[in-house]
XYZ file of C-alpha atoms in Angstrom:
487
model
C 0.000 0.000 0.000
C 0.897 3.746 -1.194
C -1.291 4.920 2.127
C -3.731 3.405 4.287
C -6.265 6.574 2.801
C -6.126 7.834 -0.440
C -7.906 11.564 -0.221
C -8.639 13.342 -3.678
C -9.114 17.055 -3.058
C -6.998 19.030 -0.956
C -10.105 21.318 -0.306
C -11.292 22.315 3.390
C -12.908 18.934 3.274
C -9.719 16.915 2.099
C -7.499 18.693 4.577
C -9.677 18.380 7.568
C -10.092 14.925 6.932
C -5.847 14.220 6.082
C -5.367 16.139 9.644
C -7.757 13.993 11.393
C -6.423 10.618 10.036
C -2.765 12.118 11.618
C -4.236 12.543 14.916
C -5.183 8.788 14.969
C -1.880 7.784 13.408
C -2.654 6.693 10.295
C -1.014 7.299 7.235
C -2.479 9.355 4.507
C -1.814 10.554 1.068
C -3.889 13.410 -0.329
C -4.231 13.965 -4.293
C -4.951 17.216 -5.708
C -5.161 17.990 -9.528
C -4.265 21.461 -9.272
C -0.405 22.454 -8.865
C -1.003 24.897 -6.257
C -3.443 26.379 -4.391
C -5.695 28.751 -6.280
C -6.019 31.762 -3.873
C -9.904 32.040 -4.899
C -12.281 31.953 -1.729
C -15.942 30.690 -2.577
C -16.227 30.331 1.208
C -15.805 33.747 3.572
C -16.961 32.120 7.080
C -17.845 29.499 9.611
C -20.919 28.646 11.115
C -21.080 28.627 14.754
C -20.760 24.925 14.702
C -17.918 24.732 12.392
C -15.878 27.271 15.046
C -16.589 24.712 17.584
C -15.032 22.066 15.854
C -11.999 24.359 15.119
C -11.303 25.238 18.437
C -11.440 21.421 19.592
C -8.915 21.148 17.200
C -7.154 24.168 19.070
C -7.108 25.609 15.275
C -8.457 29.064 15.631
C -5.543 30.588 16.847
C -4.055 29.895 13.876
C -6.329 31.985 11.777
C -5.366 35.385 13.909
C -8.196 38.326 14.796
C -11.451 36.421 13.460
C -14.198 38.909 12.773
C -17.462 37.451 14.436
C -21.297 38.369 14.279
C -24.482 37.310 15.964
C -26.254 38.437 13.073
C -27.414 35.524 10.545
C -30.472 35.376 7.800
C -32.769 32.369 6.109
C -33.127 33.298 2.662
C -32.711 37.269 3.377
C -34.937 37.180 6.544
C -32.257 38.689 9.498
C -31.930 36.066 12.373
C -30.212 36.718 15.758
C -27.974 34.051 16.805
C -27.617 35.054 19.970
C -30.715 32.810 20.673
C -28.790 30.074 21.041
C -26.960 30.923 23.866
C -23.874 29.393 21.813
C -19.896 29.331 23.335
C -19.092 31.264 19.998
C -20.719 33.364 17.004
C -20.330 32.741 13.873
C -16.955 33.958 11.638
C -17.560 36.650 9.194
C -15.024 37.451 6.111
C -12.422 34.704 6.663
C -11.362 33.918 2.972
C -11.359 29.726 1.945
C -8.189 30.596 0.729
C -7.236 31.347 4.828
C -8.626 28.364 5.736
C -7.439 26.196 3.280
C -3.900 27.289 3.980
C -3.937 26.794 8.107
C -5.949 23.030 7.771
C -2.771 22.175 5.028
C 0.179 23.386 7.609
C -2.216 22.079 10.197
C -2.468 18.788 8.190
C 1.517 18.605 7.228
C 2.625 19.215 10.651
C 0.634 16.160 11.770
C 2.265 14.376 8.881
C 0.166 14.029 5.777
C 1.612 13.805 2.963
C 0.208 15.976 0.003
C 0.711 15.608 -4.024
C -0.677 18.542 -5.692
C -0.632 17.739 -9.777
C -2.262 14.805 -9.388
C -5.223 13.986 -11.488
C -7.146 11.083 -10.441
C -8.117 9.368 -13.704
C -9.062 5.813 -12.162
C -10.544 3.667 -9.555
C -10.324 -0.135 -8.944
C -11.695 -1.767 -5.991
C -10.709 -5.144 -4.512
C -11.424 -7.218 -1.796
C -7.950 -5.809 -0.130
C -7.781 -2.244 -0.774
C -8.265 0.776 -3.787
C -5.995 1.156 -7.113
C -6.088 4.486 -8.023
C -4.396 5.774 -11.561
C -3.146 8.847 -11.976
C -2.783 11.265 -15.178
C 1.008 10.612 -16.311
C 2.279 8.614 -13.267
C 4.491 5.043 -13.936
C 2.443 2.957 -11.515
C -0.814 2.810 -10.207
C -1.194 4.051 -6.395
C -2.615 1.685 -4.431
C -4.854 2.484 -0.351
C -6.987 0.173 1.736
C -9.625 3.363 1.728
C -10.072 5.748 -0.936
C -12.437 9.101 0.176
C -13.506 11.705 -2.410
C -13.085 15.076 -1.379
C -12.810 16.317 -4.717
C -15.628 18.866 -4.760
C -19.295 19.010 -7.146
C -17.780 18.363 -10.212
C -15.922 14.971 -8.221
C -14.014 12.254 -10.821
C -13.924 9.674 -7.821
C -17.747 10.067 -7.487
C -18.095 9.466 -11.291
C -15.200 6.437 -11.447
C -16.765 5.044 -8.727
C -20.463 5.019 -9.620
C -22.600 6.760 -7.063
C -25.562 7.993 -7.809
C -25.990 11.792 -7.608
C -29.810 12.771 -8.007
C -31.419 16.024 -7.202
C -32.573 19.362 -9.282
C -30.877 20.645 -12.020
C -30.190 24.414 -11.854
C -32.815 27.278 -12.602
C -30.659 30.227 -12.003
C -27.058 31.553 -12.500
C -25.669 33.623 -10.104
C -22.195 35.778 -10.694
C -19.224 36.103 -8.200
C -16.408 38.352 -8.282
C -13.339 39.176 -5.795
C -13.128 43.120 -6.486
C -10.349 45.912 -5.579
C -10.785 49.913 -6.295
C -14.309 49.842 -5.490
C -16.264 51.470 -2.608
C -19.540 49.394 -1.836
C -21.968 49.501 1.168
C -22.002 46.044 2.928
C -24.810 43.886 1.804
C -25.273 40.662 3.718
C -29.205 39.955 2.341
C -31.260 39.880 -0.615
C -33.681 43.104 -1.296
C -36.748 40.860 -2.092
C -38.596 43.776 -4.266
C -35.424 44.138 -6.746
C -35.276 42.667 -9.790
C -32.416 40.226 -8.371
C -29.594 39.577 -5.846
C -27.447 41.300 -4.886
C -24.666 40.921 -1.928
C -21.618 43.019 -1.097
C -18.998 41.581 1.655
C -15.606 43.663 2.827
C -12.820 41.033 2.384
C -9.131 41.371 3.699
C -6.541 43.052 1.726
C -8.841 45.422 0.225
C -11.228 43.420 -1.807
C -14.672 43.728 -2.073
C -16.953 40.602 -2.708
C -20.060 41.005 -4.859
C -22.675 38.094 -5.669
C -25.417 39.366 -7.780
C -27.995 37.215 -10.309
C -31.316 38.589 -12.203
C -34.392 36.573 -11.185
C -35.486 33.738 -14.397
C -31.847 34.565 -15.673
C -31.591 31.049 -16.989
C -27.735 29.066 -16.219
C -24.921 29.016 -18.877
C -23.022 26.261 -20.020
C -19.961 27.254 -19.341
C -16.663 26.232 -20.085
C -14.227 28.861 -18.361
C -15.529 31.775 -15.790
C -17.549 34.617 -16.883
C -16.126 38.128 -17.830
C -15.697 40.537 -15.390
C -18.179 42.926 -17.727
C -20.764 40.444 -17.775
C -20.843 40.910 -13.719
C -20.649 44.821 -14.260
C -23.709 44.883 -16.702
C -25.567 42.835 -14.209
C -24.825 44.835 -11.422
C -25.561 48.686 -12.868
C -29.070 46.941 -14.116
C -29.689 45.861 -10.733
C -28.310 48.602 -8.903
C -27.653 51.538 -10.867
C -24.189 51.782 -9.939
C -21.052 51.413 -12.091
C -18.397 49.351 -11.440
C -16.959 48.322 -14.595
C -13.456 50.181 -13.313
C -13.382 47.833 -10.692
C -9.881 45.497 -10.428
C -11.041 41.994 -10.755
C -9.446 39.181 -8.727
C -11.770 36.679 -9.523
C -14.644 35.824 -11.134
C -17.136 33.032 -11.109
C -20.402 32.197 -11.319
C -22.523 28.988 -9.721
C -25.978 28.096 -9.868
C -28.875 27.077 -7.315
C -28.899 23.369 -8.715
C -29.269 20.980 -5.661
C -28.076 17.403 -5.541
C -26.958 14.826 -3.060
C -25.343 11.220 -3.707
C -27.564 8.320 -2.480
C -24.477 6.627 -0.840
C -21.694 8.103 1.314
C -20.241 4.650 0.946
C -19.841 2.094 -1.552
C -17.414 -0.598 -0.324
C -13.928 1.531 0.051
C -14.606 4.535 -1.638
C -16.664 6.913 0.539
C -17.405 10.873 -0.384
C -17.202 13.841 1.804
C -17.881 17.741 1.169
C -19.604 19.216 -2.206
C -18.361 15.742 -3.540
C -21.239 14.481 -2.174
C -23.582 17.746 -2.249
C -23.931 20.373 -3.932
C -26.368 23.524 -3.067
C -27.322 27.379 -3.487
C -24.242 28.788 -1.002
C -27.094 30.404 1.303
C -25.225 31.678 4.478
C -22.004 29.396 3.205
C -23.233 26.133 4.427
C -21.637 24.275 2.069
C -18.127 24.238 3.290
C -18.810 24.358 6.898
C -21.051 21.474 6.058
C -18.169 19.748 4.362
C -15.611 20.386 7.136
C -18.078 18.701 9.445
C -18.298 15.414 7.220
C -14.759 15.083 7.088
C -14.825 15.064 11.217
C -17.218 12.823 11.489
C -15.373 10.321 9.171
C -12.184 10.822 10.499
C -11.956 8.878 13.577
C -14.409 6.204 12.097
C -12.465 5.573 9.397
C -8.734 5.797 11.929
C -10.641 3.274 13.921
C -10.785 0.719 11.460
C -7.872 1.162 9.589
C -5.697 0.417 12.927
C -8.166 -2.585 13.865
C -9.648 -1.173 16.641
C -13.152 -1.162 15.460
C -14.961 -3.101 13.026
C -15.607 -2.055 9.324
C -19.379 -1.594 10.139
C -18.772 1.699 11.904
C -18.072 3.108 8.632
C -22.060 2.419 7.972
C -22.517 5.376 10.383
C -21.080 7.535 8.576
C -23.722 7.609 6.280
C -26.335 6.990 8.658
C -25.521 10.045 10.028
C -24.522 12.761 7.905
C -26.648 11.618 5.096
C -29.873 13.224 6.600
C -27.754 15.974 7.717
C -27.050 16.528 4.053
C -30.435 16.110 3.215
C -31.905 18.862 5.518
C -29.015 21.103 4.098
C -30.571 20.842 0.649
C -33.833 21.308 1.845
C -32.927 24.319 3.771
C -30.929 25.950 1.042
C -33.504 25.091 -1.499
C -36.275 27.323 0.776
C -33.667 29.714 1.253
C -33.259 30.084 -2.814
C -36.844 30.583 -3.240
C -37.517 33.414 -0.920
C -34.164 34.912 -2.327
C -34.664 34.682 -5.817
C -38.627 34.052 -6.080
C -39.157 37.064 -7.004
C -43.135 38.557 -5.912
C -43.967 34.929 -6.548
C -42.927 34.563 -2.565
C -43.602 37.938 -1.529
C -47.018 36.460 0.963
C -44.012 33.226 2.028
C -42.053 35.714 3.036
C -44.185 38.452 4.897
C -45.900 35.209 6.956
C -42.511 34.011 7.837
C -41.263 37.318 9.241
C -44.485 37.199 10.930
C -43.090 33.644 12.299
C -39.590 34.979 13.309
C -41.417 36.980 15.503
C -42.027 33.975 18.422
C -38.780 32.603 19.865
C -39.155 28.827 19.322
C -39.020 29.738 15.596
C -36.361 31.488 15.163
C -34.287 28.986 17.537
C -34.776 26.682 14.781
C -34.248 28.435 11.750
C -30.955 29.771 13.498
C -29.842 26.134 14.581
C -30.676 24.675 11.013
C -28.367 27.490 9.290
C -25.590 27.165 12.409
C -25.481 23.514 12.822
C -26.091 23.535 16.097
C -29.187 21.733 15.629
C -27.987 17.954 14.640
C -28.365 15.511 16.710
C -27.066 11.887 15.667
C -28.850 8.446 17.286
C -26.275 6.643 19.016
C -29.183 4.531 20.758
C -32.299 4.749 22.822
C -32.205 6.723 26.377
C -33.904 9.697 27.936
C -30.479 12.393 28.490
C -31.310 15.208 26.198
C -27.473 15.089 25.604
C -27.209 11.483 23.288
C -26.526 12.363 19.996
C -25.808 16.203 20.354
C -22.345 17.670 20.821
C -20.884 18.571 24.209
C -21.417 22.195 25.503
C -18.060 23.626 26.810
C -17.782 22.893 30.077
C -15.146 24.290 32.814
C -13.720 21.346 34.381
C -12.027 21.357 38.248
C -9.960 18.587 39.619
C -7.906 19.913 42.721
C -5.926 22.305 41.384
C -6.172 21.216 37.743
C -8.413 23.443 35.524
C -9.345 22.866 32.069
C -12.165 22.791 29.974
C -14.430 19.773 27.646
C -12.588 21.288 24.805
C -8.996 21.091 25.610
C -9.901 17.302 26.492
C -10.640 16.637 23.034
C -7.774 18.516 21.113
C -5.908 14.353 20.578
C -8.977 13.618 18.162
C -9.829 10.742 21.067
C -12.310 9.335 22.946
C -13.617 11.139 26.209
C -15.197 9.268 29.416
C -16.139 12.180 31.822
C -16.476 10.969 35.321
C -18.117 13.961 37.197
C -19.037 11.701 40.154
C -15.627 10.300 41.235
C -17.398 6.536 40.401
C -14.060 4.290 40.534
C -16.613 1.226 39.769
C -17.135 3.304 36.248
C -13.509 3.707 35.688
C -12.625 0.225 36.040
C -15.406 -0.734 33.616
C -13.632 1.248 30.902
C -10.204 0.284 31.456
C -10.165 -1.871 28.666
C -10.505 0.491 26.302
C -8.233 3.459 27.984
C -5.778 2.994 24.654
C -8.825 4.591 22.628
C -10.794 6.677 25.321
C -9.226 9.175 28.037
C -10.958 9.072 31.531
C -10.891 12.751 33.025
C -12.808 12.288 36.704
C -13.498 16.229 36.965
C -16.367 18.428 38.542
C -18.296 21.070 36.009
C -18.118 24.376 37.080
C -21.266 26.666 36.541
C -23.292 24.492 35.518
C -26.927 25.754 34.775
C -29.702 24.280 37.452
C -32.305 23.620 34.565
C -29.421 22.533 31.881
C -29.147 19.338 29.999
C -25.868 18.526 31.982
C -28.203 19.088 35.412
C -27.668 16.052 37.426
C -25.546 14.325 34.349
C -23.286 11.800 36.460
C -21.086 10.763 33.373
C -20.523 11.239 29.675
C -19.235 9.190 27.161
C -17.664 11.314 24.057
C -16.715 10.605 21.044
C -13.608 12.090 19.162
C -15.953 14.247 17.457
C -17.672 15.957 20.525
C -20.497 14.135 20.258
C -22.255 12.311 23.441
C -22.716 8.790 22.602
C -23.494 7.658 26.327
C -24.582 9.409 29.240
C -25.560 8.493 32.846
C -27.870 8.773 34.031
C -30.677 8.364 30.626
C -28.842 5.941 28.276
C -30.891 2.726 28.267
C -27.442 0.824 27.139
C -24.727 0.202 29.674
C -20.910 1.777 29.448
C -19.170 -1.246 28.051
C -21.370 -1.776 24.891
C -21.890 1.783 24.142
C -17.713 1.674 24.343
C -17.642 -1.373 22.292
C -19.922 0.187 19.486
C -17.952 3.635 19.337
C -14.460 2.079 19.786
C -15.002 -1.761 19.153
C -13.851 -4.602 21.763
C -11.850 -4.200 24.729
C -8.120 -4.473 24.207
C-alpha cells in the first residue's frame, strides 16, 4: 500500500479529513489535480458549529483576529444568533483561501503527505484495498480506503459510480473578488429588486459582490464569466457602475441541488460538495463539508488500525446523510424566498411574521448554524445522546481545564463527574482509545441538559454517545460500538 487513505481534493474537506487521520496515526496521502493552491475563496466564514469544531482542534488561533457576528439570515430574513446561547458566534469574512492554507500546515505538521498535480483518472476496488491511476504517473497508487473530497464536479464520485440525483439548476448567479471599489455592505437579498445582490468587505482590500437577475436562466460554461458580464448585471440591478473595478476573480454557480444516495460504496466513501452540492445560502456548504470530514475521520482511523470493526463506517452515512439532506432542503427554501421574485412575496411576509415567536427562530438559526444535529447513538432519555458537548469548565484539585482542551488528541472522552471508581474500572479496557478525566463542572446551569448528568461518554468528534444517568445501554457496549472490543 501507497497509504492506508487515499484523499482526492486538498479542499477544506480533504485537509480536515488528512489532519484527522494524523491525529489517529494513520497514514495518509492526499491527491490534488491542481499544482497549487488557487487563492480564490468561494467560502468567507464558519458557522457557529464549524468554530466549535476548530477550536477542539485548538485551530483558531491559527487563523489570527477572526471577525465574528451574531447576526445571521434564512433566505434574506435577518436572524439573531444570539438565541442560542452558543460558546461562539459565527466567523464573518475569513477567505477559503485562509482556511485552506492553516488546515494544510495544520495537516503537514501532523504528517500528511500531500501531491498537488495529481489527477485522479481511475478507480479499482478489490477485496484488499483501492488502485487508483493517476494522469502521467508510472504505476498505479494503491490504499486500503479511498475518500472523495474532490468537490461538485468529483471524478472519484463518477469512477466510482454513485448515484448523484437532485434538481438541475434554474438560475445563474455571478461572483467576483473586487479591488478599487467602494460598496456599502450587503449581507441579504432586497426581495422587491429585480435580483440579488450581496456586497462583503474582504481582507486586503477586496470587495466581494454576488449578484444574479431573477429567471436569468444558467450558462453552459466552459471557463468563468467576464468581469463585464458581472458589471452589466450589477448597474441593471443597482444603478451603480463598477466596470473600473480590479477583478481578482470571477465566477459564477448556480442554485442546482443534488446529493449522492451513498456516502459509501465498499472503500470509496465521499465527503464535502463531492457528495452535495447547493445554493451557497449563508455558506453552508463548506462548513457542512468540514463537518463530514470530522465525522469520518476517527471512524475511518478506527478501522484502519483494527480497533473497530468495518461496520462503523455504515454510520457515517447513517448520520450525515440526513444531515445533508436537511441542508438541501434548507438551502432550497432559502433560494426561493431569495430569488422568487413577488412569486414569494405572501411566504415571506408570513414568515417574518413567524420569526417573531422565539421557538421559531431557535430553529431556523440552529438549522443554518449547525447547532441543531443531533445523531442516534441509541435509545435513552439524556437530552445530551446524539448532540455535541457544551463547553464545560472542568475542576480537579488544582487542575483546571475545559471539555474542549480534552478533546484537542482527536480521542475518545469518558467524563467521570461523580468520582465513580466502579465506572472507571469498567472502561479500562478500552483506555488505549478513550481518556478518563474524573473532573467536577463548574457553573453548571440548574435547569441545563448537563443538570444532574453523572457521566458522559464522548466521542472524538464531541459528540455524546453515552450518558448516565438516561442511556438505556450500559458503558461497556456503548464503548464497544464507538471504539469496538476491549483491548
Amino acid at each position: 500500500m501507497d497509504a492506508s487513505v487515499i484523499v482526492v481534493g486538498a479542499g477544506p474537506a480533504g485537509l480536515m479529513l488528512a489532519g484527522e487521520l494524523r491525529l489517529a496515526g494513520v497514514d495518509v496521502l492526499v491527491l490534488d489535480r491542481l499544482a497549487e493552491r488557487t487563492g480564490q475563496s468561494r467560502g468567507i466564514g464558519f458557522t457557529i458549529r464549524t468554530m466549535e469544531v476548530f477550536d477542539q482542534r485548538g485551530l483558531l488561533p491559527r487563523f489570527g483576529g477572526i471577525e465574528t457576528s451574531d447576526a445571521g439570515h434564512f433566505g434574506g430574513l435577518p436572524l439573531d444568533l444570539t438565541v442560542l446561547g452558543a460558546a461562539h458566534s459565527a466567523a464573518r469574512t475569513v477567505p477559503q483561501s485562509r482556511t485552506e492554507a492553516v488546515l494544510e500546515s495544520w495537516a503537514r505538521e501532523l504528517g500528511a503527505v500531500i501531491r498537488r498535480g495529481q489527477e485522479v483518472t481511475g478507480l479499482v476496488e478489490d477485496a484488499d484495498g483501492v488502485s487508483v491511476n493517476v494522469a502521467g504517473a508510472e504505476h498505479t497508487l494503491r490504499a486500503r480506503y479511498v475518500v472523495g473530497c474532490d468537490g461538485g464536479r468529483s471524478s472519484v464520485r463518477r469512477l466510482a459510480g454513485f448515484d448523484f440525483p437532485g434538481t438541475p439548476a434554474t438560475t445563474e448567479l455571478y461572483l467576483a473578488d473586487v479591488r478599487g471599489v467602494s460598496l456599502a455592505p450587503k449581507m441579504t437579498a432586497d426581495p422587491s429588486a429585480a435580483g440579488l445582490v450581496m456586497v462583503a468587505h474582504l481582507p486586503d482590500g477586496i470587495t466581494r459582490i454576488i449578484a444574479a437577475e431573477r429567471g436569468t436562466p444558467p450558462t453552459r460554461r466552459t471557463a468563468p464569466p467576464e468581469f463585464s458580464e458581472v458589471a452589466d448585471v450589477f448597474k441593471r440591478l443597482t444603478d451603480t457602475d463598477i466596470s473600473t473595478a480590479e477583478p481578482v476573480w470571477v465566477s459564477a454557480f448556480t442554485d442546482a441541488a443534488r446529493q449522492v444516495t451513498q456516502y459509501r460504496r465498499g472503500r470509496v466513501l465521499l465527503a464535502g460538495d463531492a457528495a452535495h452540492v447547493h445554493l451557497p445560502a449563508g455558506g453552508q456548504g463548506m462548513n457542512t463539508s468540514v463537518q463530514d470530514s470530522v465525522n469520518l475521520g476517527w471512524k475511518l482511523a478506527a478501522v484502519v488500525r483494527g480497533n473497530a470493526p468495518e461496520t462503523l463506517l455504515d454510520t457515517y452515512h447513517a448520520e450525515r446523510h440526513p444531515v445533508g439532506s436537511r441542508l438541501l432542503a434548507n438551502t432550497r427554501a432559502q433560494s426561493l424566498l431569495i430569488l422568487g421574485g413577488d412569486d414569494v412575496t405572501p411566504v415571506r411576509e408570513v414568515l417574518t411574521e413567524l420569526l417573531d415567536h422565539p421557538e421559531v427562530s431557535r430553529h431556523l438559526a440552529g438549522r443554518v448554524s449547525g447547532l441543531d444535529i443531533r445523531y442516534d447513538v441509541g435509545g435513552g432519555r439524556h437530552p445530551l445522546l446524539g448532540a455535541r458537548l457544551p463547553e464545560l469548565a472542568l475542576t480537579n484539585g488544582t487542575l483546571r481545564t475545559t471539555s474542549t482542551r480534552l478533546l484537542r488528541a482527536g480521542r475518545g472522552l469518558l467524563l467521570d463527574l461523580s468520582d465513580n471508581a466502579r465506572l472507571r474500572r469498567r472502561a479500562q479496557g478500552w483506555t488505549d482509545r478513550v481518556d478518563v478525566v474524573t473532573a467536577a463542572a463548574d457553573g453548571v446551569p440548574d435547569d441545563g441538559p448537563l443538570t444532574h448528568t453523572a457521566a458522559a461518554l464522548v466521542r472524538p468528534d464531541g459528540h455524546v454517545a453515552w450518558a448516565a444517568p438516561g442511556s438505556h445501554n450500559d458503558l461497556p457496549t456503548a464503548l464497544e460500538r464507538w471504539f469496538g472490543p476491549a483491548r
